[in-house]
PDB file of C-alpha atoms in Angstrom:
ATOM      1  CA  MET A  11     149.766 162.380 -86.623  1.00 78.00           C
ATOM      2  CA  LEU A  12     152.615 163.977 -84.765  1.00 90.00           C
ATOM      3  CA  GLU A  13     152.582 161.123 -82.198  1.00 91.00           C
ATOM      4  CA  GLN A  14     152.901 158.600 -85.048  1.00 92.00           C
ATOM      5  CA  GLU A  15     155.834 160.631 -86.363  1.00 91.00           C
ATOM      6  CA  ARG A  16     157.583 160.438 -82.939  1.00 90.00           C
ATOM      7  CA  ALA A  17     156.951 156.688 -82.734  1.00 91.00           C
ATOM      8  CA  ARG A  18     158.395 155.966 -86.107  1.00 91.00           C
ATOM      9  CA  ALA A  19     161.519 158.139 -85.290  1.00 88.00           C
ATOM     10  CA  ARG A  20     161.979 156.328 -81.951  1.00 89.00           C
ATOM     11  CA  GLU A  21     161.848 152.919 -83.920  1.00 91.00           C
ATOM     12  CA  ALA A  22     164.273 154.244 -86.488  1.00 89.00           C
ATOM     13  CA  ARG A  23     166.690 155.230 -83.771  1.00 89.00           C
ATOM     14  CA  PHE A  24     166.342 151.788 -81.993  1.00 92.00           C
ATOM     15  CA  ASP A  25     166.713 150.050 -85.146  1.00 91.00           C
ATOM     16  CA  ALA A  26     169.972 152.018 -85.744  1.00 89.00           C
ATOM     17  CA  LEU A  27     171.171 151.351 -82.368  1.00 92.00           C
ATOM     18  CA  ALA A  28     170.328 147.540 -82.555  1.00 93.00           C
ATOM     19  CA  ARG A  29     172.211 147.230 -85.977  1.00 92.00           C
ATOM     20  CA  ALA A  30     175.177 148.901 -84.350  1.00 91.00           C
ATOM     21  CA  VAL A  31     175.248 147.032 -80.953  1.00 93.00           C
ATOM     22  CA  ALA A  32     173.609 143.552 -81.389  1.00 95.00           C
ATOM     23  CA  LYS A  33     176.577 141.686 -82.795  1.00 95.00           C
ATOM     24  CA  PRO A  34     179.355 143.223 -80.433  1.00 94.00           C
ATOM     25  CA  LEU A  35     176.992 142.601 -77.408  1.00 95.00           C
ATOM     26  CA  HIS A  36     176.226 139.069 -78.624  1.00 96.00           C
ATOM     27  CA  ARG A  37     180.023 138.298 -78.893  1.00 95.00           C
ATOM     28  CA  TYR A  38     180.586 139.840 -75.504  1.00 94.00           C
ATOM     29  CA  LEU A  39     177.822 137.597 -73.906  1.00 95.00           C
ATOM     30  CA  LEU A  40     178.798 134.573 -75.622  1.00 94.00           C
ATOM     31  CA  ARG A  41     182.471 134.858 -74.004  1.00 92.00           C
ATOM     32  CA  ARG A  42     180.654 135.076 -70.563  1.00 92.00           C
ATOM     33  CA  ALA A  43     177.539 132.538 -70.924  1.00 93.00           C
ATOM     34  CA  ASP A  44     176.377 129.573 -72.913  1.00 93.00           C
ATOM     35  CA  ALA A  45     174.712 130.274 -76.172  1.00 92.00           C
ATOM     36  CA  ASP A  46     171.291 129.707 -75.109  1.00 91.00           C
ATOM     37  CA  ALA A  47     171.702 131.950 -72.026  1.00 95.00           C
ATOM     38  CA  ALA A  48     173.441 134.509 -74.259  1.00 96.00           C
ATOM     39  CA  ASP A  49     170.586 134.783 -76.619  1.00 96.00           C
ATOM     40  CA  ASP A  50     168.135 135.199 -73.781  1.00 96.00           C
ATOM     41  CA  ILE A  51     170.316 137.829 -72.187  1.00 97.00           C
ATOM     42  CA  LEU A  52     170.819 139.629 -75.418  1.00 97.00           C
ATOM     43  CA  ALA A  53     167.055 139.867 -75.734  1.00 97.00           C
ATOM     44  CA  GLU A  54     166.757 141.177 -72.147  1.00 97.00           C
ATOM     45  CA  THR A  55     169.448 143.748 -73.008  1.00 97.00           C
ATOM     46  CA  MET A  56     167.832 144.858 -76.193  1.00 97.00           C
ATOM     47  CA  LEU A  57     164.632 145.322 -74.231  1.00 97.00           C
ATOM     48  CA  VAL A  58     166.373 147.644 -71.679  1.00 96.00           C
ATOM     49  CA  LEU A  59     167.824 149.524 -74.642  1.00 95.00           C
ATOM     50  CA  TRP A  60     164.473 150.077 -75.980  1.00 94.00           C
ATOM     51  CA  ARG A  61     162.915 151.347 -72.756  1.00 95.00           C
ATOM     52  CA  ARG A  62     166.030 153.579 -71.969  1.00 94.00           C
ATOM     53  CA  LEU A  63     166.543 154.645 -75.380  1.00 91.00           C
ATOM     54  CA  GLU A  64     166.432 158.313 -74.343  1.00 89.00           C
ATOM     55  CA  ASP A  65     169.258 157.571 -71.869  1.00 89.00           C
ATOM     56  CA  VAL A  66     171.735 156.138 -74.240  1.00 88.00           C
ATOM     57  CA  PRO A  67     174.895 158.464 -74.173  1.00 84.00           C
ATOM     58  CA  GLY A  68     176.089 159.283 -77.798  1.00 80.00           C
ATOM     59  CA  LEU A  69     173.010 158.404 -79.572  1.00 78.00           C
ATOM     60  CA  GLY A  70     171.960 161.103 -81.815  1.00 70.00           C
ATOM     61  CA  LYS A  71     168.579 162.139 -82.872  1.00 69.00           C
ATOM     62  CA  GLY A  72     168.945 160.745 -86.364  1.00 65.00           C
ATOM     63  CA  PRO A  73     168.941 157.088 -87.520  1.00 58.00           C
ATOM     64  CA  VAL A  74     172.902 156.875 -87.977  1.00 57.00           C
ATOM     65  CA  THR A  75     174.478 155.669 -84.958  1.00 64.00           C
ATOM     66  CA  ASP A  76     178.193 155.754 -84.255  1.00 74.00           C
ATOM     67  CA  PRO A  77     178.825 152.400 -82.294  1.00 78.00           C
ATOM     68  CA  ASP A  78     181.998 153.648 -80.708  1.00 81.00           C
ATOM     69  CA  SER A  79     179.743 156.362 -78.724  1.00 83.00           C
ATOM     70  CA  VAL A  80     177.086 154.135 -77.717  1.00 88.00           C
ATOM     71  CA  LEU A  81     179.003 150.610 -77.100  1.00 89.00           C
ATOM     72  CA  PRO A  82     180.524 151.300 -73.848  1.00 89.00           C
ATOM     73  CA  TRP A  83     177.025 152.301 -72.321  1.00 91.00           C
ATOM     74  CA  CYS A  84     175.339 149.288 -73.913  1.00 93.00           C
ATOM     75  CA  TYR A  85     178.016 147.028 -72.661  1.00 93.00           C
ATOM     76  CA  GLY A  86     177.178 148.113 -69.241  1.00 93.00           C
ATOM     77  CA  VAL A  87     173.518 147.380 -69.701  1.00 94.00           C
ATOM     78  CA  ALA A  88     174.539 143.714 -71.093  1.00 95.00           C
ATOM     79  CA  ARG A  89     176.707 143.369 -68.124  1.00 95.00           C
ATOM     80  CA  GLY A  90     173.793 144.242 -65.680  1.00 95.00           C
ATOM     81  CA  CYS A  91     171.492 141.761 -67.466  1.00 96.00           C
ATOM     82  CA  LEU A  92     174.169 139.080 -67.307  1.00 95.00           C
ATOM     83  CA  SER A  93     174.551 139.657 -63.514  1.00 95.00           C
ATOM     84  CA  ASN A  94     170.662 139.502 -63.138  1.00 96.00           C
ATOM     85  CA  ALA A  95     170.558 136.180 -64.999  1.00 96.00           C
ATOM     86  CA  ARG A  96     173.319 134.643 -63.081  1.00 95.00           C
ATOM     87  CA  ARG A  97     171.656 135.559 -59.702  1.00 96.00           C
ATOM     88  CA  ALA A  98     168.488 134.136 -61.014  1.00 95.00           C
ATOM     89  CA  ASP A  99     170.289 130.919 -61.966  1.00 93.00           C
ATOM     90  CA  GLY A 100     172.009 130.841 -58.516  1.00 93.00           C
ATOM     91  CA  ARG A 101     168.586 131.310 -56.805  1.00 94.00           C
ATOM     92  CA  ARG A 102     167.042 128.621 -58.899  1.00 92.00           C
ATOM     93  CA  LEU A 103     169.789 126.094 -58.149  1.00 91.00           C
ATOM     94  CA  ARG A 104     169.657 126.872 -54.421  1.00 90.00           C
ATOM     95  CA  LEU A 105     165.932 126.156 -54.713  1.00 88.00           C
ATOM     96  CA  VAL A 106     166.294 122.891 -56.363  1.00 86.00           C
ATOM     97  CA  GLU A 107     168.967 121.873 -53.927  1.00 85.00           C
ATOM     98  CA  ARG A 108     166.727 122.640 -51.073  1.00 83.00           C
ATOM     99  CA  LEU A 109     163.755 120.895 -52.585  1.00 80.00           C
ATOM    100  CA  THR A 110     165.848 117.621 -53.298  1.00 77.00           C
ATOM    101  CA  ARG A 111     166.969 117.670 -49.620  1.00 78.00           C
ATOM    102  CA  THR A 112     163.500 117.850 -48.234  1.00 77.00           C
ATOM    103  CA  ALA A 113     161.208 114.848 -48.263  1.00 57.00           C
ATOM    104  CA  PRO A 114     157.695 115.304 -49.819  1.00 62.00           C
ATOM    105  CA  PRO A 115     155.186 116.304 -47.049  1.00 58.00           C
ATOM    106  CA  PRO A 116     152.641 113.747 -46.285  1.00 55.00           C
ATOM    107  CA  LYS A 117     149.171 114.336 -48.072  1.00 59.00           C
ATOM    108  CA  PRO A 118     146.887 116.409 -45.941  1.00 58.00           C
ATOM    109  CA  GLY A 119     144.573 114.365 -43.676  1.00 53.00           C
ATOM    110  CA  GLU A 120     145.670 110.731 -44.828  1.00 52.00           C
ATOM    111  CA  ALA A 121     147.162 109.952 -41.422  1.00 59.00           C
ATOM    112  CA  ASP A 122     144.100 110.857 -39.701  1.00 69.00           C
ATOM    113  CA  HIS A 123     141.606 108.927 -41.694  1.00 74.00           C
ATOM    114  CA  PRO A 124     143.296 106.204 -43.617  1.00 79.00           C
ATOM    115  CA  GLU A 125     140.131 104.089 -44.179  1.00 81.00           C
ATOM    116  CA  LEU A 126     138.400 107.259 -45.822  1.00 80.00           C
ATOM    117  CA  HIS A 127     141.476 107.814 -48.069  1.00 82.00           C
ATOM    118  CA  ALA A 128     141.511 104.119 -48.863  1.00 83.00           C
ATOM    119  CA  ALA A 129     137.785 104.314 -49.786  1.00 85.00           C
ATOM    120  CA  LEU A 130     138.267 107.441 -51.978  1.00 86.00           C
ATOM    121  CA  SER A 131     141.158 105.813 -53.928  1.00 88.00           C
ATOM    122  CA  THR A 132     138.776 103.170 -55.032  1.00 90.00           C
ATOM    123  CA  LEU A 133     136.593 105.701 -56.928  1.00 90.00           C
ATOM    124  CA  ALA A 134     137.138 106.692 -60.551  1.00 91.00           C
ATOM    125  CA  ALA A 135     139.124 109.720 -60.787  1.00 89.00           C
ATOM    126  CA  LEU A 136     136.241 111.885 -61.869  1.00 90.00           C
ATOM    127  CA  ASP A 137     133.978 110.562 -59.198  1.00 91.00           C
ATOM    128  CA  ARG A 138     136.540 111.056 -56.773  1.00 89.00           C
ATOM    129  CA  GLU A 139     137.005 114.879 -57.867  1.00 88.00           C
ATOM    130  CA  VAL A 140     133.237 115.224 -57.655  1.00 91.00           C
ATOM    131  CA  VAL A 141     133.131 113.873 -54.255  1.00 90.00           C
ATOM    132  CA  LEU A 142     136.234 116.107 -53.031  1.00 88.00           C
ATOM    133  CA  LEU A 143     134.598 119.070 -54.816  1.00 88.00           C
ATOM    134  CA  TRP A 144     131.435 118.487 -52.739  1.00 90.00           C
ATOM    135  CA  ALA A 145     132.781 117.611 -49.517  1.00 88.00           C
ATOM    136  CA  TRP A 146     136.009 119.665 -49.082  1.00 83.00           C
ATOM    137  CA  GLU A 147     135.296 122.667 -51.372  1.00 84.00           C
ATOM    138  CA  GLY A 148     131.486 122.692 -50.308  1.00 85.00           C
ATOM    139  CA  LEU A 149     130.430 123.230 -54.037  1.00 87.00           C
ATOM    140  CA  THR A 150     126.910 122.679 -55.291  1.00 90.00           C
ATOM    141  CA  PRO A 151     126.254 120.086 -58.113  1.00 92.00           C
ATOM    142  CA  ARG A 152     125.814 123.150 -60.264  1.00 90.00           C
ATOM    143  CA  GLU A 153     129.212 124.526 -59.437  1.00 88.00           C
ATOM    144  CA  ILE A 154     130.828 121.095 -59.611  1.00 89.00           C
ATOM    145  CA  ALA A 155     129.434 120.910 -63.136  1.00 88.00           C
ATOM    146  CA  GLU A 156     131.173 124.209 -64.125  1.00 84.00           C
ATOM    147  CA  VAL A 157     134.381 122.810 -62.779  1.00 83.00           C
ATOM    148  CA  THR A 158     134.259 119.517 -64.366  1.00 87.00           C
ATOM    149  CA  GLY A 159     132.428 120.229 -67.647  1.00 88.00           C
ATOM    150  CA  LEU A 160     129.669 117.587 -66.732  1.00 90.00           C
ATOM    151  CA  THR A 161     125.892 118.743 -66.547  1.00 93.00           C
ATOM    152  CA  PRO A 162     124.493 119.303 -63.039  1.00 93.00           C
ATOM    153  CA  ASN A 163     122.353 116.240 -63.513  1.00 95.00           C
ATOM    154  CA  ALA A 164     125.286 113.966 -64.196  1.00 94.00           C
ATOM    155  CA  VAL A 165     127.154 115.496 -61.071  1.00 94.00           C
ATOM    156  CA  SER A 166     124.260 114.736 -59.143  1.00 94.00           C
ATOM    157  CA  ILE A 167     123.913 111.214 -60.234  1.00 95.00           C
ATOM    158  CA  ARG A 168     127.885 110.513 -59.829  1.00 95.00           C
ATOM    159  CA  LEU A 169     127.715 112.032 -56.354  1.00 93.00           C
ATOM    160  CA  HIS A 170     124.979 110.018 -55.310  1.00 94.00           C
ATOM    161  CA  ARG A 171     126.518 106.880 -56.527  1.00 94.00           C
ATOM    162  CA  ALA A 172     129.876 107.789 -55.152  1.00 93.00           C
ATOM    163  CA  LYS A 173     128.445 108.429 -51.761  1.00 91.00           C
ATOM    164  CA  LYS A 174     126.625 105.347 -51.913  1.00 91.00           C
ATOM    165  CA  LYS A 175     129.716 103.174 -52.807  1.00 89.00           C
ATOM    166  CA  LEU A 176     131.827 105.027 -49.920  1.00 87.00           C
ATOM    167  CA  ALA A 177     129.192 104.393 -47.395  1.00 87.00           C
ATOM    168  CA  ALA A 178     129.106 100.727 -48.247  1.00 87.00           C
ATOM    169  CA  LEU A 179     133.009 100.677 -48.196  1.00 86.00           C
ATOM    170  CA  LEU A 180     133.173 102.377 -44.771  1.00 84.00           C
ATOM    171  CA  ASP A 181     130.380  99.824 -43.507  1.00 71.00           C
ATOM    172  CA  ARG A 182     127.938 102.726 -42.687  1.00 60.00           C
ATOM    173  CA  LYS A 183     124.369 102.671 -43.383  1.00 46.00           C
ATOM    174  CA  ASN A 184     123.169 105.614 -45.764  1.00 43.00           C
ATOM    175  CA  ASP A 185     120.342 106.653 -43.502  1.00 48.00           C
ATOM    176  CA  ASP A 186     119.517 109.366 -41.030  1.00 46.00           C
ATOM    177  CA  LYS A 187     121.332 107.720 -38.303  1.00 52.00           C
ATOM    178  CA  ALA A 188     124.740 107.419 -39.995  1.00 49.00           C
ATOM    179  CA  GLY A 189     127.349 108.643 -37.783  1.00 49.00           C
ATOM    180  CA  HIS A 190     125.105 109.779 -34.911  1.00 47.00           C
ATOM    181  CA  GLU A 191     123.673 108.389 -31.776  1.00 50.00           C
ATOM    182  CA  ILE A 192     119.952 108.418 -31.272  1.00 49.00           C
ATOM    183  CA  SER A 193     120.185 110.162 -28.123  1.00 50.00           C
ATOM    184  CA  GLU A 194     122.920 112.725 -29.269  1.00 46.00           C
ATOM    185  CA  GLY A 195     122.050 116.360 -28.680  1.00 45.00           C
ATOM    186  CA  ARG A 196     119.203 115.464 -26.621  1.00 46.00           C
ATOM    187  CA  SER A 197     118.385 115.166 -22.923  1.00 45.00           C
ATOM    188  CA  ASN A 198     117.302 111.672 -21.686  1.00 46.00           C
ATOM    189  CA  ARG A 199     114.664 113.239 -19.476  1.00 44.00           C
TER     190      ARG A 199
END
């Protein structure tokens, strides 16, 4: 019960503080930032005030707040939040500039195996995803089913058909010899 009373008293103190400082802080921020940014910065300022309610100089224990005693400190908090927002905007703009100056990197592996990537591009999107999850990520049909929302049986069927199509496109036979020499790994003696 005592904890609930403290929480209510804290909320009442914050409400009184917010009523006293919200409009002046909003006007202060509007003169220094655009309207949307000012609203966001005001919200951040109020959050800081809530967190640091005990640190606000001049804030009494009761619900009545004298704006003249708390406003200078609250302006300082708003100024800090405004500075943080400006720094974040600057970082965001510098990142966008860097990203626009750099060319997108080539897709991994496409330069190494153009025939394979061309063959993969002929598959339907879901079939391609099934094949890539199986080949690149090493997932089982049951795991692929979990990822794609298909049944494990449907994944197995799609995987079989896609591999068969890829083999045909790559002019390989889908048998034990595919990709290996008969004598590979054995001595000729």
